[in-house]
Amino acid sequence: MIQALRAGGVEVRHVAPRPVRRVAQFSNYLRGIPHYRAAFESEDNHQRITDAAHGCEAAICSREFFDGLAAGLHLPVIPVLHNITSCSLRAIFPRNPAARPFVWTAARWERSLYAQYWPFIAVAVLSRRDEAFVRGLRSGSVLYTPPGMPSRLKLSSNAAFRPEMVISGTYDWFPKRRDLAAFSRELASVQTPIKVAVDGALPELEPPIESGPMVADADAIRIGLVLDRFESGFKLKAQYYVSQNCIVLSYSDLSADFAQIPDSAFFVRRITHARDVVRVATELAAIPAPLLRRRMSSFSAACAAAFSWEKSAQVLLDGFQSHEG
């Protein structure tokens, strides 16, 4: 986003708050500062951001972690929320009672902060689900600024469906590793000849997933898996898979962000079990290669046009200009 803004002629200064010590973080929790924000709330960080903003016309707060710091600035601010904390915590840990106090604290914070007009002249979000939630909290402007799609791998004239499922991303974070482990158990219960290709590395699993490395291939239309079972933020993997000519199968509902793109119901689907992958692979194998190739190319091009860093950067600039007007 910074690169896109600079390319549009905007001078951008970048400042990153520093995490506080554990004792200070715990003290922030006791003061009612919600999860994530408590790790950065300090006088030093307030001063750092104030100093960096000196002489600027506006500020963009990229990440909800820092919205409390940005709220103290004396110039118009647009926070860009990667996730809505109360919603994401509720989705990730739906049956964990230890998460409830963090959800309540974040929800109270969000109701108070995002309803303000000043300095938050607008609030930007990455997903349609988050957009709907924030619109319920404020009467002011809410901006949809999804991330840009990676560069497309253009299909060759001989491209056809390959029965291969792709798993991308890192799984160091417990909720993602938990959902990956659930998929490995499901996959072990399904008799399937479909190979698994991994873009990255998988942790140790029981049962293990037999896989090989994912290689970019212009001759292949494959299946890309989003294994997160929680609906939160924008699933970047979906864009990556589309850029690599994959039909996206997801355990979480991605339909809202792709709904306006023709043929999205075909290329972005929700599944509930590993057996659904086999069913979809059988369906795709029966489609004539020229027809599938044309549909894949058209859908990928439409996604690239819809999801653009330049477009989202312009939405932010228009938000500031509307305030000035």
CSV table of C-alpha atoms in Angstrom, one decimal:
chain,number,residue,atom,x,y,z
A,1,MET,CA,0.0,0.0,0.0
A,2,ILE,CA,2.9,2.4,0.8
A,3,GLN,CA,4.4,1.7,-2.6
A,4,ALA,CA,1.1,2.4,-4.3
A,5,LEU,CA,0.7,5.6,-2.4
A,6,ARG,CA,4.2,6.8,-3.3
A,7,ALA,CA,3.7,5.8,-6.9
A,8,GLY,CA,0.7,8.1,-6.9
A,9,GLY,CA,2.8,11.1,-5.7
A,10,VAL,CA,2.1,10.9,-2.0
A,11,GLU,CA,5.0,11.5,0.5
A,12,VAL,CA,4.8,8.8,3.1
A,13,ARG,CA,6.5,8.6,6.5
A,14,HIS,CA,6.6,5.3,8.2
A,15,VAL,CA,6.7,4.8,11.9
A,16,ALA,CA,6.4,1.5,13.8
A,17,PRO,CA,5.4,1.4,17.5
A,18,ARG,CA,7.5,-0.7,19.8
A,19,PRO,CA,6.2,-3.6,21.9
A,20,VAL,CA,6.1,-2.8,25.7
A,21,ARG,CA,7.5,-5.1,28.4
A,22,ARG,CA,5.4,-7.9,29.8
A,23,VAL,CA,4.8,-6.0,33.1
A,24,ALA,CA,3.6,-2.9,31.2
A,25,GLN,CA,1.4,-5.1,29.0
A,26,PHE,CA,-0.3,-6.7,32.0
A,27,SER,CA,-0.8,-3.2,33.5
A,28,ASN,CA,-2.5,-2.1,30.3
A,29,TYR,CA,-4.9,-5.1,30.5
A,30,LEU,CA,-5.9,-4.1,34.0
A,31,ARG,CA,-6.6,-0.5,32.7
A,32,GLY,CA,-9.0,-2.0,30.1
A,33,ILE,CA,-6.7,-1.8,27.1
A,34,PRO,CA,-7.8,-4.8,24.9
A,35,HIS,CA,-5.8,-7.6,23.5
A,36,TYR,CA,-3.1,-6.7,21.0
A,37,ARG,CA,-3.4,-3.0,21.8
A,38,ALA,CA,-2.1,-3.6,25.3
A,39,ALA,CA,1.2,-4.8,23.8
A,40,PHE,CA,1.9,-1.3,22.3
A,41,GLU,CA,0.1,1.2,24.6
A,42,SER,CA,2.8,3.5,26.1
A,43,GLU,CA,3.7,7.1,26.5
A,44,ASP,CA,6.8,6.5,24.4
A,45,ASN,CA,4.8,5.1,21.5
A,46,HIS,CA,2.3,8.0,21.7
A,47,GLN,CA,5.3,10.4,21.5
A,48,ARG,CA,6.9,8.5,18.6
A,49,ILE,CA,3.7,8.7,16.5
A,50,THR,CA,3.1,12.3,17.4
A,51,ASP,CA,6.6,13.3,16.4
A,52,ALA,CA,6.4,11.3,13.1
A,53,ALA,CA,3.1,13.1,12.3
A,54,HIS,CA,4.5,16.6,12.7
A,55,GLY,CA,4.0,18.5,9.5
A,56,CYS,CA,1.9,15.8,7.9
A,57,GLU,CA,-1.6,16.4,6.5
A,58,ALA,CA,-3.1,13.0,7.4
A,59,ALA,CA,-2.3,9.6,8.9
A,60,ILE,CA,-3.1,6.0,8.0
A,61,CYS,CA,-3.1,3.6,10.9
A,62,SER,CA,-2.4,0.2,9.3
A,63,ARG,CA,-3.4,-2.4,11.8
A,64,GLU,CA,-6.0,-2.3,14.5
A,65,PHE,CA,-3.3,-3.0,17.1
A,66,PHE,CA,-2.4,0.7,16.9
A,67,ASP,CA,-5.8,2.4,16.6
A,68,GLY,CA,-5.6,3.7,20.2
A,69,LEU,CA,-2.3,5.3,19.5
A,70,ALA,CA,-3.6,7.0,16.3
A,71,ALA,CA,-6.7,8.2,18.1
A,72,GLY,CA,-4.6,10.8,20.0
A,73,LEU,CA,-3.3,12.5,16.8
A,74,HIS,CA,-4.5,16.1,15.9
A,75,LEU,CA,-5.0,15.4,12.2
A,76,PRO,CA,-7.4,13.3,10.2
A,77,VAL,CA,-6.8,9.6,10.5
A,78,ILE,CA,-8.0,6.5,8.6
A,79,PRO,CA,-7.4,3.3,10.4
A,80,VAL,CA,-7.0,0.2,8.1
A,81,LEU,CA,-8.3,-2.8,10.1
A,82,HIS,CA,-6.8,-6.1,9.1
A,83,ASN,CA,-9.2,-7.9,11.4
A,84,ILE,CA,-12.0,-6.9,13.8
A,85,THR,CA,-10.5,-8.1,17.0
A,86,SER,CA,-13.7,-9.1,18.8
A,87,CYS,CA,-15.0,-10.9,15.8
A,88,SER,CA,-11.8,-12.8,15.0
A,89,LEU,CA,-11.3,-13.9,18.6
A,90,ARG,CA,-14.9,-15.1,18.8
A,91,ALA,CA,-14.4,-17.0,15.5
A,92,ILE,CA,-11.0,-18.5,16.3
A,93,PHE,CA,-11.9,-19.7,19.8
A,94,PRO,CA,-15.7,-20.2,19.7
A,95,ARG,CA,-15.8,-22.6,22.7
A,96,ASN,CA,-12.9,-21.3,24.8
A,97,PRO,CA,-14.2,-19.5,27.9
A,98,ALA,CA,-10.7,-18.0,28.5
A,99,ALA,CA,-11.2,-16.0,25.3
A,100,ARG,CA,-14.5,-14.3,26.4
A,101,PRO,CA,-13.0,-11.5,28.5
A,102,PHE,CA,-10.7,-10.6,25.6
A,103,VAL,CA,-13.7,-10.6,23.3
A,104,TRP,CA,-15.8,-8.4,25.6
A,105,THR,CA,-13.0,-5.9,26.2
A,106,ALA,CA,-12.2,-5.6,22.5
A,107,ALA,CA,-15.9,-5.2,21.6
A,108,ARG,CA,-16.3,-2.4,24.1
A,109,TRP,CA,-13.2,-0.7,22.7
A,110,GLU,CA,-14.4,-1.0,19.1
A,111,ARG,CA,-17.9,0.4,19.9
A,112,SER,CA,-16.3,3.4,21.6
A,113,LEU,CA,-13.5,4.1,19.2
A,114,TYR,CA,-14.9,3.4,15.7
A,115,ALA,CA,-18.1,5.4,16.3
A,116,GLN,CA,-15.9,8.6,16.6
A,117,TYR,CA,-15.8,10.9,13.7
A,118,TRP,CA,-12.6,12.7,14.8
A,119,PRO,CA,-9.8,11.9,14.2
A,120,PHE,CA,-11.2,8.8,12.4
A,121,ILE,CA,-12.8,10.5,9.5
A,122,ALA,CA,-13.2,7.1,7.9
A,123,VAL,CA,-12.5,3.5,8.9
A,124,ALA,CA,-11.1,1.2,6.2
A,125,VAL,CA,-11.5,-2.6,6.2
A,126,LEU,CA,-10.1,-5.5,4.1
A,127,SER,CA,-13.2,-7.7,3.9
A,128,ARG,CA,-16.9,-7.3,3.2
A,129,ARG,CA,-17.7,-9.1,6.4
A,130,ASP,CA,-15.7,-6.6,8.4
A,131,GLU,CA,-17.3,-3.7,6.4
A,132,ALA,CA,-20.8,-4.8,7.4
A,133,PHE,CA,-19.7,-5.0,11.1
A,134,VAL,CA,-18.1,-1.6,11.2
A,135,ARG,CA,-21.1,0.0,9.4
A,136,GLY,CA,-23.1,-1.2,12.4
A,137,LEU,CA,-20.9,0.7,14.8
A,138,ARG,CA,-20.6,4.1,13.0
A,139,SER,CA,-22.6,6.5,10.9
A,140,GLY,CA,-19.5,7.9,9.2
A,141,SER,CA,-17.6,6.7,6.2
A,142,VAL,CA,-16.5,3.0,5.9
A,143,LEU,CA,-14.0,2.2,3.1
A,144,TYR,CA,-13.4,-1.2,1.5
A,145,THR,CA,-9.7,-1.5,0.7
A,146,PRO,CA,-8.9,-5.2,0.0
A,147,PRO,CA,-5.3,-6.3,-0.6
A,148,GLY,CA,-4.0,-6.4,-4.1
A,149,MET,CA,-3.7,-9.8,-5.9
A,150,PRO,CA,-0.3,-11.2,-6.7
A,151,SER,CA,0.9,-11.3,-10.3
A,152,ARG,CA,-1.0,-13.8,-12.4
A,153,LEU,CA,0.6,-16.9,-13.9
A,154,LYS,CA,-0.9,-16.9,-17.4
A,155,LEU,CA,-2.1,-20.3,-18.6
A,156,SER,CA,-0.5,-21.9,-21.6
A,157,SER,CA,-2.6,-22.9,-24.6
A,158,ASN,CA,-2.4,-26.6,-23.5
A,159,ALA,CA,-3.4,-26.0,-19.8
A,160,ALA,CA,-5.8,-28.6,-18.3
A,161,PHE,CA,-7.0,-29.7,-15.0
A,162,ARG,CA,-4.5,-31.6,-12.9
A,163,PRO,CA,-5.8,-33.6,-9.9
A,164,GLU,CA,-3.6,-31.9,-7.3
A,165,MET,CA,-4.5,-30.0,-4.2
A,166,VAL,CA,-2.2,-27.1,-3.1
A,167,ILE,CA,-1.6,-26.1,0.5
A,168,SER,CA,0.1,-22.7,0.9
A,169,GLY,CA,1.2,-20.6,3.9
A,170,THR,CA,2.8,-21.0,7.3
A,171,TYR,CA,1.4,-22.9,10.3
A,172,ASP,CA,3.3,-21.6,13.2
A,173,TRP,CA,0.2,-20.0,14.7
A,174,PHE,CA,-1.8,-22.4,16.8
A,175,PRO,CA,-5.3,-21.9,15.3
A,176,LYS,CA,-4.0,-22.5,11.7
A,177,ARG,CA,-2.0,-25.5,12.9
A,178,ARG,CA,-5.1,-26.8,14.7
A,179,ASP,CA,-7.2,-26.6,11.5
A,180,LEU,CA,-4.5,-28.1,9.4
A,181,ALA,CA,-4.3,-31.1,11.8
A,182,ALA,CA,-8.1,-31.5,11.5
A,183,PHE,CA,-7.8,-31.6,7.7
A,184,SER,CA,-5.0,-34.2,7.9
A,185,ARG,CA,-7.3,-36.5,9.9
A,186,GLU,CA,-10.1,-36.1,7.4
A,187,LEU,CA,-7.8,-36.7,4.5
A,188,ALA,CA,-6.6,-39.9,6.1
A,189,SER,CA,-10.2,-41.2,6.1
A,190,VAL,CA,-10.7,-40.5,2.4
A,191,GLN,CA,-9.5,-42.8,-0.3
A,192,THR,CA,-8.2,-40.4,-3.0
A,193,PRO,CA,-5.5,-40.5,-5.7
A,194,ILE,CA,-5.2,-36.7,-5.6
A,195,LYS,CA,-1.7,-35.6,-4.9
A,196,VAL,CA,-0.9,-32.8,-2.4
A,197,ALA,CA,1.6,-30.0,-3.3
A,198,VAL,CA,2.9,-27.7,-0.6
A,199,ASP,CA,4.0,-24.1,-1.1
A,200,GLY,CA,6.1,-23.8,2.1
A,201,ALA,CA,6.5,-26.4,4.8
A,202,LEU,CA,4.1,-28.4,6.9
A,203,PRO,CA,4.6,-29.0,10.6
A,204,GLU,CA,4.7,-32.6,11.9
A,205,LEU,CA,1.2,-34.0,11.8
A,206,GLU,CA,-0.5,-37.2,12.9
A,207,PRO,CA,-1.5,-38.7,10.6
A,208,PRO,CA,1.0,-37.1,8.2
A,209,ILE,CA,0.1,-35.6,4.9
A,210,GLU,CA,2.1,-37.1,2.1
A,211,SER,CA,3.1,-34.2,-0.2
A,212,GLY,CA,5.6,-32.8,-2.6
A,213,PRO,CA,6.7,-29.2,-3.3
A,214,MET,CA,4.3,-27.0,-5.2
A,215,VAL,CA,5.9,-25.7,-8.5
A,216,ALA,CA,4.4,-22.9,-10.6
A,217,ASP,CA,3.1,-24.5,-13.8
A,218,ALA,CA,1.3,-22.7,-16.6
A,219,ASP,CA,0.0,-26.0,-17.9
A,220,ALA,CA,-1.9,-26.8,-14.7
A,221,ILE,CA,-5.3,-25.8,-13.3
A,222,ARG,CA,-5.3,-27.2,-9.7
A,223,ILE,CA,-7.3,-27.0,-6.5
A,224,GLY,CA,-6.1,-24.5,-3.8
A,225,LEU,CA,-7.1,-25.2,-0.2
A,226,VAL,CA,-7.9,-22.6,2.5
A,227,LEU,CA,-7.9,-24.7,5.6
A,228,ASP,CA,-8.8,-22.0,8.2
A,229,ARG,CA,-12.2,-22.9,9.7
A,230,PHE,CA,-12.6,-19.5,11.2
A,231,GLU,CA,-14.0,-16.5,9.3
A,232,SER,CA,-11.9,-13.5,10.0
A,233,GLY,CA,-10.4,-10.7,7.9
A,234,PHE,CA,-9.4,-11.3,4.3
A,235,LYS,CA,-8.0,-14.7,3.3
A,236,LEU,CA,-4.9,-13.8,1.3
A,237,LYS,CA,-4.4,-17.4,0.2
A,238,ALA,CA,-7.5,-17.2,-1.9
A,239,GLN,CA,-6.0,-14.5,-4.1
A,240,TYR,CA,-2.7,-16.3,-4.3
A,241,TYR,CA,-4.4,-19.5,-5.4
A,242,VAL,CA,-6.4,-17.7,-8.1
A,243,SER,CA,-3.2,-16.0,-9.4
A,244,GLN,CA,-1.8,-19.6,-9.7
A,245,ASN,CA,-4.8,-20.8,-11.6
A,246,CYS,CA,-6.4,-22.8,-8.7
A,247,ILE,CA,-10.0,-23.4,-8.0
A,248,VAL,CA,-10.3,-22.3,-4.3
A,249,LEU,CA,-11.9,-24.6,-1.8
A,250,SER,CA,-12.3,-23.1,1.6
A,251,TYR,CA,-13.5,-24.3,5.0
A,252,SER,CA,-14.4,-20.6,5.8
A,253,ASP,CA,-16.9,-18.6,3.8
A,254,LEU,CA,-15.2,-16.3,1.3
A,255,SER,CA,-18.2,-15.6,-0.9
A,256,ALA,CA,-18.8,-12.0,0.2
A,257,ASP,CA,-15.4,-10.7,-1.1
A,258,PHE,CA,-15.8,-12.4,-4.5
A,259,ALA,CA,-19.5,-12.1,-5.0
A,260,GLN,CA,-19.3,-9.2,-7.5
A,261,ILE,CA,-16.9,-11.1,-9.8
A,262,PRO,CA,-18.5,-13.2,-12.5
A,263,ASP,CA,-18.2,-17.0,-12.1
A,264,SER,CA,-17.1,-16.7,-8.5
A,265,ALA,CA,-19.5,-19.3,-7.3
A,266,PHE,CA,-17.7,-21.8,-9.5
A,267,PHE,CA,-14.1,-20.8,-8.6
A,268,VAL,CA,-14.4,-20.0,-4.9
A,269,ARG,CA,-16.4,-22.7,-3.0
A,270,ARG,CA,-16.9,-23.6,0.6
A,271,ILE,CA,-16.3,-27.1,1.8
A,272,THR,CA,-17.0,-29.0,5.0
A,273,HIS,CA,-14.8,-32.1,4.7
A,274,ALA,CA,-11.8,-33.5,2.7
A,275,ARG,CA,-14.2,-35.7,0.8
A,276,ASP,CA,-15.6,-32.6,-0.9
A,277,VAL,CA,-12.2,-32.1,-2.6
A,278,VAL,CA,-12.6,-35.5,-4.3
A,279,ARG,CA,-16.1,-34.6,-5.4
A,280,VAL,CA,-15.0,-31.3,-6.9
A,281,ALA,CA,-11.9,-32.9,-8.6
A,282,THR,CA,-14.2,-35.4,-10.3
A,283,GLU,CA,-16.4,-32.5,-11.5
A,284,LEU,CA,-13.5,-30.5,-12.9
A,285,ALA,CA,-12.0,-33.5,-14.6
A,286,ALA,CA,-15.2,-33.9,-16.7
A,287,ILE,CA,-15.1,-30.3,-18.0
A,288,PRO,CA,-13.5,-30.0,-21.5
A,289,ALA,CA,-10.0,-28.4,-21.0
A,290,PRO,CA,-10.6,-25.5,-23.5
A,291,LEU,CA,-13.7,-24.5,-21.7
A,292,LEU,CA,-12.1,-24.7,-18.2
A,293,ARG,CA,-9.1,-22.8,-19.4
A,294,ARG,CA,-11.2,-19.9,-20.8
A,295,ARG,CA,-13.2,-19.7,-17.6
A,296,MET,CA,-10.1,-19.8,-15.4
A,297,SER,CA,-8.3,-17.1,-17.4
A,298,SER,CA,-11.4,-14.8,-17.4
A,299,PHE,CA,-12.0,-15.2,-13.7
A,300,SER,CA,-8.3,-14.7,-12.8
A,301,ALA,CA,-8.2,-11.5,-14.9
A,302,ALA,CA,-11.4,-10.2,-13.3
A,303,CYS,CA,-9.9,-10.8,-9.8
A,304,ALA,CA,-6.7,-9.0,-10.8
A,305,ALA,CA,-8.8,-6.0,-11.9
A,306,ALA,CA,-11.0,-6.1,-8.7
A,307,PHE,CA,-8.1,-6.5,-6.2
A,308,SER,CA,-5.5,-3.9,-6.8
A,309,TRP,CA,-3.2,-2.0,-4.4
A,310,GLU,CA,-3.5,1.0,-6.6
A,311,LYS,CA,-7.3,0.9,-6.4
A,312,SER,CA,-7.3,0.5,-2.6
A,313,ALA,CA,-4.7,3.3,-2.3
A,314,GLN,CA,-7.0,5.6,-4.3
A,315,VAL,CA,-10.0,4.7,-2.1
A,316,LEU,CA,-7.9,6.0,0.9
A,317,LEU,CA,-6.9,9.2,-0.9
A,318,ASP,CA,-10.5,9.8,-1.9
A,319,GLY,CA,-11.6,9.3,1.7
A,320,PHE,CA,-9.2,12.1,2.8
A,321,GLN,CA,-10.3,14.3,0.0
A,322,SER,CA,-13.9,13.9,0.8
A,323,HIS,CA,-13.2,15.1,4.3
A,324,GLU,CA,-11.4,18.2,3.0
A,325,GLY,CA,-14.2,18.9,0.6
